[in-house]
Amino acid sequence: VTALAQLILDPSCRTLRGFQGLLEREWIEAGHPFHLRCARSASSHARGKQEAPVFLLFLDCVWQLSRQFPFSLEFGEQLLLTLFDNAYASAYGTFLCNNEKERSV
């Protein structure tokens, strides 16, 4: 919710660089448990009780905003689709771990 509020209220978050910073600050550095939430990802074989695609819902909300206000965001649907794909099968490992410690190993 705070990431969406920042996207709506802060014009700098609507730029490509600002959106990247927002994702890093609010999702990655804040320790969102991607591995637990996206249990059907390429790196996870079990379904857990904590499975909930919260990050994907966030991406959908951003997409909805981009449809309502098409000239307000500096980035487009392709970036959101790439992020969606990487949440399940990340070539870089950014969205496959639960925290920074797991990503660094």
GROMACS .gro file of C-alpha atoms in nm:
model
  105
    1VAL     CA    1   0.000   0.000   0.000
    2THR     CA    2   0.280   0.242   0.082
    3ALA     CA    3   0.447   0.173  -0.252
    4LEU     CA    4   0.123   0.256  -0.434
    5ALA     CA    5   0.077   0.571  -0.228
    6GLN     CA    6   0.429   0.682  -0.314
    7LEU     CA    7   0.370   0.611  -0.681
    8ILE     CA    8   0.054   0.821  -0.679
    9LEU     CA    9   0.181   1.108  -0.463
   10ASP     CA   10   0.546   1.141  -0.565
   11PRO     CA   11   0.606   1.238  -0.930
   12SER     CA   12   0.967   1.116  -0.911
   13CYS     CA   13   0.840   0.759  -0.849
   14ARG     CA   14   0.661   0.774  -1.184
   15THR     CA   15   0.989   0.798  -1.374
   16LEU     CA   16   1.174   0.483  -1.474
   17ARG     CA   17   1.461   0.552  -1.234
   18GLY     CA   18   1.221   0.649  -0.954
   19PHE     CA   19   1.012   0.334  -1.002
   20GLN     CA   20   1.324   0.119  -0.989
   21GLY     CA   21   1.422   0.292  -0.665
   22LEU     CA   22   1.073   0.242  -0.527
   23LEU     CA   23   1.083  -0.131  -0.601
   24GLU     CA   24   1.425  -0.168  -0.448
   25ARG     CA   25   1.339   0.035  -0.138
   26GLU     CA   26   0.987  -0.089  -0.066
   27TRP     CA   27   1.008  -0.450  -0.184
   28ILE     CA   28   1.364  -0.578  -0.202
   29GLU     CA   29   1.542  -0.391   0.079
   30ALA     CA   30   1.234  -0.403   0.300
   31GLY     CA   31   1.261  -0.782   0.289
   32HIS     CA   32   0.949  -0.891   0.106
   33PRO     CA   33   0.955  -1.274   0.114
   34PHE     CA   34   0.933  -1.337  -0.260
   35HIS     CA   35   1.020  -1.706  -0.223
   36LEU     CA   36   0.736  -1.766   0.024
   37ARG     CA   37   0.479  -1.551  -0.152
   38CYS     CA   38   0.542  -1.674  -0.507
   39ALA     CA   39   0.548  -2.042  -0.414
   40ARG     CA   40   0.492  -2.154  -0.770
   41SER     CA   41   0.811  -1.988  -0.889
   42ALA     CA   42   1.087  -2.171  -1.074
   43SER     CA   43   1.293  -2.207  -0.756
   44SER     CA   44   1.015  -2.334  -0.530
   45HIS     CA   45   0.853  -2.674  -0.555
   46ALA     CA   46   0.618  -2.667  -0.257
   47ARG     CA   47   0.299  -2.476  -0.188
   48GLY     CA   48   0.301  -2.310   0.149
   49LYS     CA   49   0.041  -2.148   0.367
   50GLN     CA   50   0.206  -1.810   0.310
   51GLU     CA   51   0.162  -1.821  -0.066
   52ALA     CA   52   0.011  -1.491  -0.172
   53PRO     CA   53   0.108  -1.301  -0.487
   54VAL     CA   54   0.122  -0.961  -0.317
   55PHE     CA   55   0.395  -0.828  -0.547
   56LEU     CA   56   0.198  -0.938  -0.852
   57LEU     CA   57  -0.110  -0.760  -0.717
   58PHE     CA   58   0.104  -0.448  -0.678
   59LEU     CA   59   0.215  -0.478  -1.042
   60ASP     CA   60  -0.149  -0.515  -1.145
   61CYS     CA   61  -0.241  -0.200  -0.952
   62VAL     CA   62   0.040  -0.012  -1.128
   63TRP     CA   63  -0.089  -0.143  -1.461
   64GLN     CA   64  -0.442  -0.026  -1.371
   65LEU     CA   65  -0.304   0.319  -1.292
   66SER     CA   66  -0.119   0.323  -1.623
   67ARG     CA   67  -0.445   0.243  -1.804
   68GLN     CA   68  -0.635   0.519  -1.622
   69PHE     CA   69  -0.360   0.778  -1.659
   70PRO     CA   70  -0.165   0.672  -1.970
   71PHE     CA   71   0.066   0.976  -1.981
   72SER     CA   72   0.152   0.986  -1.610
   73LEU     CA   73   0.409   0.705  -1.601
   74GLU     CA   74   0.743   0.717  -1.779
   75PHE     CA   75   0.747   0.338  -1.814
   76GLY     CA   76   0.499   0.108  -1.979
   77GLU     CA   77   0.335  -0.229  -1.985
   78GLN     CA   78   0.649  -0.405  -2.110
   79LEU     CA   79   0.840  -0.325  -1.790
   80LEU     CA   80   0.552  -0.454  -1.578
   81LEU     CA   81   0.534  -0.775  -1.780
   82THR     CA   82   0.910  -0.823  -1.743
   83LEU     CA   83   0.883  -0.776  -1.367
   84PHE     CA   84   0.593  -1.021  -1.356
   85ASP     CA   85   0.795  -1.282  -1.546
   86ASN     CA   86   1.097  -1.228  -1.322
   87ALA     CA   87   0.890  -1.277  -1.008
   88TYR     CA   88   0.844  -1.640  -1.113
   89ALA     CA   89   1.156  -1.717  -1.316
   90SER     CA   90   1.420  -1.456  -1.252
   91ALA     CA   91   1.740  -1.480  -1.453
   92TYR     CA   92   1.904  -1.246  -1.200
   93GLY     CA   93   1.774  -1.397  -0.875
   94THR     CA   94   1.636  -1.067  -0.748
   95PHE     CA   95   1.286  -1.197  -0.683
   96LEU     CA   96   1.366  -1.557  -0.591
   97CYS     CA   97   1.474  -1.514  -0.229
   98ASN     CA   98   1.313  -1.404   0.096
   99ASN     CA   99   1.576  -1.154   0.208
  100GLU     CA  100   1.909  -0.989   0.125
  101LYS     CA  101   2.109  -1.257   0.307
  102GLU     CA  102   1.965  -1.532   0.087
  103ARG     CA  103   2.029  -1.328  -0.227
  104SER     CA  104   2.396  -1.277  -0.143
  105VAL     CA  105   2.467  -1.649  -0.095
   0.00000   0.00000   0.00000
